[in-house]
């Protein structure tokens, strides 16, 4: 048993979509979340820059004495997880392995699409992870660089919908049955994806599988919290707390959601 918190990081508010699923699955666990809003987007930065920024967030979480770290960011998982896992003791869980497992379970016709940042698409991390487990699955990776800035400023539905349409336009005529939300910001606009895709296409949010995997790891390593009380959750941002608080309140449905600012 281990009552220390689980640490989670992202470049911005997207990671809250993972926090939500982890807290639902593990309600007695404490969490510490850091969103690096001062440096968002990570999706168009170099791998070296992403490693350096992610390392800062990891060091912050280590100071908070976390027992496990979740990279609640596909871009950081693709670009920085392998390098940083070598440097730190706590296990790091990324979102891409879990997203790949979920996609394989979901797809019947073995045609999967992954939408993510430019860095995630260029890394072909999903293609590799899915291919390792089932080489018969065809994976199309698409970059959607315009979506994260819209989500971060809480743009209205009418502004987001045409950008989702434009992003998915190259898929016209393809017979895929599964689409992976390969950026942790996208579950916030899942409704827009569903509207453009219509029925017939299953949407996969890797966070469900991340939460299950986190539970499995904590149980395996005897790290589950012994507390009978609901876990305490701390939120930090290197950016402007106002927008993070607004999105946190509405998205997590936590009226008292309060993020603290730290220097990034
Ligand atoms: N939420 C991050 C991800 O899952 C990406 C946002 C960014 O570009 O910084 O990839």
mmCIF file of N, CA and C in Angstrom, residues 85-171:
data_model
loop_
_atom_site.group_PDB
_atom_site.id
_atom_site.type_symbol
_atom_site.label_atom_id
_atom_site.label_comp_id
_atom_site.label_asym_id
_atom_site.label_seq_id
_atom_site.Cartn_x
_atom_site.Cartn_y
_atom_site.Cartn_z
ATOM 1 N N UNK A 85 12.187 7.863 -19.056
ATOM 2 C CA UNK A 85 12.049 6.684 -18.180
ATOM 3 C C UNK A 85 13.416 6.196 -17.702
ATOM 4 N N UNK A 86 14.448 6.389 -18.528
ATOM 5 C CA UNK A 86 15.807 5.945 -18.139
ATOM 6 C C UNK A 86 16.370 6.787 -16.991
ATOM 7 N N UNK A 87 15.797 7.988 -16.789
ATOM 8 C CA UNK A 87 16.385 8.931 -15.825
ATOM 9 C C UNK A 87 15.715 8.895 -14.463
ATOM 10 N N UNK A 88 14.522 8.301 -14.360
ATOM 11 C CA UNK A 88 13.767 8.425 -13.105
ATOM 12 C C UNK A 88 13.344 7.061 -12.569
ATOM 13 N N UNK A 89 13.134 6.994 -11.254
ATOM 14 C CA UNK A 89 12.763 5.716 -10.626
ATOM 15 C C UNK A 89 11.291 5.343 -10.814
ATOM 16 N N UNK A 90 10.327 6.256 -10.574
ATOM 17 C CA UNK A 90 8.929 5.817 -10.705
ATOM 18 C C UNK A 90 8.607 5.359 -12.125
ATOM 19 N N UNK A 91 7.722 4.385 -12.233
ATOM 20 C CA UNK A 91 7.301 3.930 -13.558
ATOM 21 C C UNK A 91 6.541 5.053 -14.266
ATOM 22 N N UNK A 92 6.773 5.182 -15.574
ATOM 23 C CA UNK A 92 6.014 6.138 -16.386
ATOM 24 C C UNK A 92 5.044 5.339 -17.260
ATOM 25 N N UNK A 93 3.794 5.783 -17.257
ATOM 26 C CA UNK A 93 2.780 5.181 -18.136
ATOM 27 C C UNK A 93 2.430 6.214 -19.203
ATOM 28 N N UNK A 94 2.509 5.813 -20.466
ATOM 29 C CA UNK A 94 2.139 6.729 -21.548
ATOM 30 C C UNK A 94 0.736 6.427 -22.048
ATOM 31 N N UNK A 95 0.282 7.231 -22.997
ATOM 32 C CA UNK A 95 -1.077 7.021 -23.503
ATOM 33 C C UNK A 95 -1.113 6.218 -24.808
ATOM 34 N N UNK A 96 0.022 6.108 -25.492
ATOM 35 C CA UNK A 96 -0.014 5.524 -26.840
ATOM 36 C C UNK A 96 -0.147 4.002 -26.817
ATOM 37 N N UNK A 97 0.550 3.353 -25.858
ATOM 38 C CA UNK A 97 0.417 1.898 -25.769
ATOM 39 C C UNK A 97 -1.042 1.541 -25.457
ATOM 40 N N UNK A 98 -1.613 2.253 -24.513
ATOM 41 C CA UNK A 98 -3.006 1.988 -24.124
ATOM 42 C C UNK A 98 -3.963 2.284 -25.274
ATOM 43 N N UNK A 99 -3.721 3.396 -25.977
ATOM 44 C CA UNK A 99 -4.581 3.747 -27.112
ATOM 45 C C UNK A 99 -4.511 2.675 -28.198
ATOM 46 N N UNK A 100 -3.331 2.107 -28.375
ATOM 47 C CA UNK A 100 -3.148 1.075 -29.400
ATOM 48 C C UNK A 100 -3.892 -0.199 -29.014
ATOM 49 N N UNK A 101 -3.772 -0.588 -27.752
ATOM 50 C CA UNK A 101 -4.474 -1.787 -27.275
ATOM 51 C C UNK A 101 -5.987 -1.606 -27.454
ATOM 52 N N UNK A 102 -6.478 -0.421 -27.104
ATOM 53 C CA UNK A 102 -7.922 -0.158 -27.216
ATOM 54 C C UNK A 102 -8.365 -0.174 -28.679
ATOM 55 N N UNK A 103 -7.538 0.370 -29.571
ATOM 56 C CA UNK A 103 -7.890 0.396 -31.000
ATOM 57 C C UNK A 103 -7.989 -1.018 -31.555
ATOM 58 N N UNK A 104 -7.043 -1.868 -31.158
ATOM 59 C CA UNK A 104 -7.034 -3.257 -31.651
ATOM 60 C C UNK A 104 -8.301 -3.988 -31.184
ATOM 61 N N UNK A 105 -8.656 -3.754 -29.907
ATOM 62 C CA UNK A 105 -9.869 -4.401 -29.368
ATOM 63 C C UNK A 105 -11.124 -3.920 -30.091
ATOM 64 N N UNK A 106 -11.115 -2.662 -30.535
ATOM 65 C CA UNK A 106 -12.330 -2.045 -31.076
ATOM 66 C C UNK A 106 -12.546 -2.365 -32.551
ATOM 67 N N UNK A 107 -11.465 -2.363 -33.339
ATOM 68 C CA UNK A 107 -11.634 -2.459 -34.798
ATOM 69 C C UNK A 107 -12.013 -3.875 -35.250
ATOM 70 N N UNK A 108 -13.062 -3.925 -36.056
ATOM 71 C CA UNK A 108 -13.478 -5.218 -36.616
ATOM 72 C C UNK A 108 -12.900 -5.388 -38.022
ATOM 73 N N UNK A 109 -12.858 -4.264 -38.781
ATOM 74 C CA UNK A 109 -12.409 -4.402 -40.174
ATOM 75 C C UNK A 109 -10.911 -4.105 -40.342
ATOM 76 N N UNK A 110 -10.219 -3.908 -39.204
ATOM 77 C CA UNK A 110 -8.756 -3.735 -39.171
ATOM 78 C C UNK A 110 -8.275 -2.512 -39.949
ATOM 79 N N UNK A 111 -9.109 -1.474 -39.943
ATOM 80 C CA UNK A 111 -8.727 -0.191 -40.569
ATOM 81 C C UNK A 111 -8.897 0.881 -39.504
ATOM 82 N N UNK A 112 -7.768 1.399 -39.021
ATOM 83 C CA UNK A 112 -7.789 2.323 -37.885
ATOM 84 C C UNK A 112 -7.199 3.664 -38.309
ATOM 85 N N UNK A 113 -7.845 4.737 -37.857
ATOM 86 C CA UNK A 113 -7.314 6.086 -38.090
ATOM 87 C C UNK A 113 -6.920 6.679 -36.735
ATOM 88 N N UNK A 114 -5.772 7.358 -36.687
ATOM 89 C CA UNK A 114 -5.344 8.046 -35.467
ATOM 90 C C UNK A 114 -5.173 9.519 -35.802
ATOM 91 N N UNK A 115 -5.844 10.393 -35.065
ATOM 92 C CA UNK A 115 -5.661 11.837 -35.268
ATOM 93 C C UNK A 115 -4.888 12.365 -34.075
ATOM 94 N N UNK A 116 -3.846 13.150 -34.332
ATOM 95 C CA UNK A 116 -3.024 13.675 -33.240
ATOM 96 C C UNK A 116 -2.258 14.902 -33.676
ATOM 97 N N UNK A 117 -1.232 15.251 -32.917
ATOM 98 C CA UNK A 117 -0.419 16.416 -33.294
ATOM 99 C C UNK A 117 0.549 16.017 -34.416
ATOM 100 N N UNK A 118 1.209 17.023 -34.963
ATOM 101 C CA UNK A 118 2.187 16.768 -36.033
ATOM 102 C C UNK A 118 3.309 15.855 -35.531
ATOM 103 N N UNK A 119 3.783 16.108 -34.308
ATOM 104 C CA UNK A 119 4.881 15.282 -33.760
ATOM 105 C C UNK A 119 4.423 13.841 -33.583
ATOM 106 N N UNK A 120 3.209 13.658 -33.070
ATOM 107 C CA UNK A 120 2.700 12.286 -32.865
ATOM 108 C C UNK A 120 2.551 11.582 -34.212
ATOM 109 N N UNK A 121 1.982 12.276 -35.194
ATOM 110 C CA UNK A 121 1.811 11.658 -36.521
ATOM 111 C C UNK A 121 3.174 11.320 -37.136
ATOM 112 N N UNK A 122 4.116 12.269 -37.065
ATOM 113 C CA UNK A 122 5.437 12.039 -37.671
ATOM 114 C C UNK A 122 6.204 10.894 -36.999
ATOM 115 N N UNK A 123 5.953 10.689 -35.710
ATOM 116 C CA UNK A 123 6.697 9.650 -34.974
ATOM 117 C C UNK A 123 6.244 8.234 -35.382
ATOM 118 N N UNK A 124 5.054 8.130 -35.959
ATOM 119 C CA UNK A 124 4.447 6.827 -36.298
ATOM 120 C C UNK A 124 4.382 5.896 -35.090
ATOM 121 N N UNK A 125 4.275 6.501 -33.905
ATOM 122 C CA UNK A 125 4.265 5.698 -32.675
ATOM 123 C C UNK A 125 3.056 4.766 -32.640
ATOM 124 N N UNK A 126 1.897 5.251 -33.098
ATOM 125 C CA UNK A 126 0.710 4.384 -33.095
ATOM 126 C C UNK A 126 0.874 3.239 -34.090
ATOM 127 N N UNK A 127 1.376 3.573 -35.280
ATOM 128 C CA UNK A 127 1.571 2.522 -36.291
ATOM 129 C C UNK A 127 2.480 1.427 -35.725
ATOM 130 N N UNK A 128 3.553 1.863 -35.029
ATOM 131 C CA UNK A 128 4.503 0.879 -34.486
ATOM 132 C C UNK A 128 3.854 0.044 -33.384
ATOM 133 N N UNK A 129 3.187 0.705 -32.439
ATOM 134 C CA UNK A 129 2.604 -0.016 -31.294
ATOM 135 C C UNK A 129 1.494 -0.969 -31.755
ATOM 136 N N UNK A 130 0.680 -0.519 -32.707
ATOM 137 C CA UNK A 130 -0.398 -1.389 -33.198
ATOM 138 C C UNK A 130 0.215 -2.538 -34.003
ATOM 139 N N UNK A 131 1.188 -2.211 -34.847
ATOM 140 C CA UNK A 131 1.838 -3.212 -35.705
ATOM 141 C C UNK A 131 2.526 -4.312 -34.904
ATOM 142 N N UNK A 132 3.096 -3.957 -33.742
ATOM 143 C CA UNK A 132 3.751 -4.955 -32.888
ATOM 144 C C UNK A 132 2.767 -6.007 -32.399
ATOM 145 N N UNK A 133 1.518 -5.549 -32.194
ATOM 146 C CA UNK A 133 0.508 -6.443 -31.605
ATOM 147 C C UNK A 133 -0.375 -7.123 -32.646
ATOM 148 N N UNK A 134 -0.595 -6.443 -33.793
ATOM 149 C CA UNK A 134 -1.425 -7.031 -34.864
ATOM 150 C C UNK A 134 -1.012 -6.403 -36.198
ATOM 151 N N UNK A 135 -0.160 -7.118 -36.918
ATOM 152 C CA UNK A 135 0.409 -6.539 -38.142
ATOM 153 C C UNK A 135 -0.609 -6.487 -39.284
ATOM 154 N N UNK A 136 -1.791 -7.086 -39.091
ATOM 155 C CA UNK A 136 -2.809 -7.048 -40.155
ATOM 156 C C UNK A 136 -3.609 -5.746 -40.146
ATOM 157 N N UNK A 137 -3.422 -4.925 -39.105
ATOM 158 C CA UNK A 137 -4.213 -3.689 -39.027
ATOM 159 C C UNK A 137 -3.542 -2.569 -39.830
ATOM 160 N N UNK A 138 -4.323 -1.926 -40.689
ATOM 161 C CA UNK A 138 -3.827 -0.768 -41.445
ATOM 162 C C UNK A 138 -4.094 0.489 -40.614
ATOM 163 N N UNK A 139 -3.052 1.295 -40.397
ATOM 164 C CA UNK A 139 -3.183 2.487 -39.555
ATOM 165 C C UNK A 139 -2.901 3.737 -40.387
ATOM 166 N N UNK A 140 -3.864 4.658 -40.395
ATOM 167 C CA UNK A 140 -3.664 5.949 -41.059
ATOM 168 C C UNK A 140 -3.470 6.994 -39.966
ATOM 169 N N UNK A 141 -2.358 7.748 -40.026
ATOM 170 C CA UNK A 141 -2.084 8.758 -38.988
ATOM 171 C C UNK A 141 -2.237 10.154 -39.585
ATOM 172 N N UNK A 142 -3.077 10.951 -38.949
ATOM 173 C CA UNK A 142 -3.369 12.302 -39.450
ATOM 174 C C UNK A 142 -2.962 13.349 -38.426
ATOM 175 N N UNK A 143 -2.424 14.470 -38.885
ATOM 176 C CA UNK A 143 -2.104 15.570 -37.966
ATOM 177 C C UNK A 143 -3.197 16.634 -38.043
ATOM 178 N N UNK A 144 -3.516 17.202 -36.882
ATOM 179 C CA UNK A 144 -4.560 18.239 -36.821
ATOM 180 C C UNK A 144 -4.033 19.434 -36.024
ATOM 181 N N UNK A 145 -3.079 20.168 -36.594
ATOM 182 C CA UNK A 145 -2.400 21.218 -35.813
ATOM 183 C C UNK A 145 -3.294 22.382 -35.377
ATOM 184 N N UNK A 146 -4.468 22.534 -36.030
ATOM 185 C CA UNK A 146 -5.299 23.701 -35.679
ATOM 186 C C UNK A 146 -6.180 23.474 -34.456
ATOM 187 N N UNK A 147 -6.356 22.223 -34.046
ATOM 188 C CA UNK A 147 -7.375 21.964 -33.014
ATOM 189 C C UNK A 147 -6.968 22.361 -31.592
ATOM 190 N N UNK A 148 -5.720 22.077 -31.208
ATOM 191 C CA UNK A 148 -5.320 22.333 -29.808
ATOM 192 C C UNK A 148 -5.480 23.813 -29.417
ATOM 193 N N UNK A 149 -5.016 24.764 -30.259
ATOM 194 C CA UNK A 149 -5.218 26.177 -29.860
ATOM 195 C C UNK A 149 -6.696 26.539 -29.689
ATOM 196 N N UNK A 150 -7.572 25.962 -30.501
ATOM 197 C CA UNK A 150 -9.015 26.251 -30.362
ATOM 198 C C UNK A 150 -9.555 25.703 -29.038
ATOM 199 N N UNK A 151 -9.126 24.497 -28.704
ATOM 200 C CA UNK A 151 -9.617 23.873 -27.459
ATOM 201 C C UNK A 151 -9.094 24.646 -26.254
ATOM 202 N N UNK A 152 -7.829 25.064 -26.330
ATOM 203 C CA UNK A 152 -7.222 25.795 -25.197
ATOM 204 C C UNK A 152 -7.935 27.122 -24.940
ATOM 205 N N UNK A 153 -8.498 27.735 -25.985
ATOM 206 C CA UNK A 153 -9.204 28.985 -25.707
ATOM 207 C C UNK A 153 -10.724 28.781 -25.637
ATOM 208 N N UNK A 154 -11.140 27.531 -25.488
ATOM 209 C CA UNK A 154 -12.546 27.189 -25.293
ATOM 210 C C UNK A 154 -13.420 27.762 -26.415
ATOM 211 N N UNK A 155 -12.953 27.588 -27.659
ATOM 212 C CA UNK A 155 -13.685 28.106 -28.825
ATOM 213 C C UNK A 155 -15.046 27.422 -28.935
ATOM 214 N N UNK A 156 -16.043 28.141 -29.487
ATOM 215 C CA UNK A 156 -17.380 27.553 -29.577
ATOM 216 C C UNK A 156 -17.474 26.444 -30.631
ATOM 217 N N UNK A 157 -18.504 25.617 -30.468
ATOM 218 C CA UNK A 157 -18.804 24.504 -31.373
ATOM 219 C C UNK A 157 -18.743 24.938 -32.846
ATOM 220 N N UNK A 158 -19.349 26.092 -33.150
ATOM 221 C CA UNK A 158 -19.446 26.551 -34.546
ATOM 222 C C UNK A 158 -18.067 26.819 -35.151
ATOM 223 N N UNK A 159 -17.098 27.104 -34.308
ATOM 224 C CA UNK A 159 -15.749 27.359 -34.811
ATOM 225 C C UNK A 159 -14.968 26.047 -34.939
ATOM 226 N N UNK A 160 -15.261 25.114 -34.046
ATOM 227 C CA UNK A 160 -14.495 23.856 -34.015
ATOM 228 C C UNK A 160 -14.963 22.895 -35.114
ATOM 229 N N UNK A 161 -16.260 22.820 -35.340
ATOM 230 C CA UNK A 161 -16.819 21.831 -36.275
ATOM 231 C C UNK A 161 -16.185 21.899 -37.676
ATOM 232 N N UNK A 162 -16.075 23.098 -38.298
ATOM 233 C CA UNK A 162 -15.463 23.118 -39.646
ATOM 234 C C UNK A 162 -14.005 22.663 -39.647
ATOM 235 N N UNK A 163 -13.301 22.882 -38.548
ATOM 236 C CA UNK A 163 -11.890 22.455 -38.502
ATOM 237 C C UNK A 163 -11.809 20.922 -38.383
ATOM 238 N N UNK A 164 -12.746 20.342 -37.641
ATOM 239 C CA UNK A 164 -12.777 18.870 -37.557
ATOM 240 C C UNK A 164 -13.118 18.305 -38.943
ATOM 241 N N UNK A 165 -14.079 18.950 -39.632
ATOM 242 C CA UNK A 165 -14.451 18.495 -41.000
ATOM 243 C C UNK A 165 -13.238 18.540 -41.922
ATOM 244 N N UNK A 166 -12.531 19.663 -41.867
ATOM 245 C CA UNK A 166 -11.352 19.846 -42.738
ATOM 246 C C UNK A 166 -10.279 18.797 -42.410
ATOM 247 N N UNK A 167 -10.098 18.527 -41.115
ATOM 248 C CA UNK A 167 -9.085 17.548 -40.681
ATOM 249 C C UNK A 167 -9.398 16.162 -41.226
ATOM 250 N N UNK A 168 -10.680 15.789 -41.212
ATOM 251 C CA UNK A 168 -11.055 14.423 -41.593
ATOM 252 C C UNK A 168 -11.314 14.278 -43.102
ATOM 253 N N UNK A 169 -11.269 15.400 -43.810
ATOM 254 C CA UNK A 169 -11.531 15.412 -45.262
ATOM 255 C C UNK A 169 -10.697 14.382 -46.039
ATOM 256 N N UNK A 170 -9.366 14.255 -45.751
ATOM 257 C CA UNK A 170 -8.555 13.293 -46.527
ATOM 258 C C UNK A 170 -9.010 11.841 -46.367
ATOM 259 N N UNK A 171 -9.899 11.575 -45.405
ATOM 260 C CA UNK A 171 -10.328 10.184 -45.173
ATOM 261 C C UNK A 171 -11.526 9.795 -46.023
#
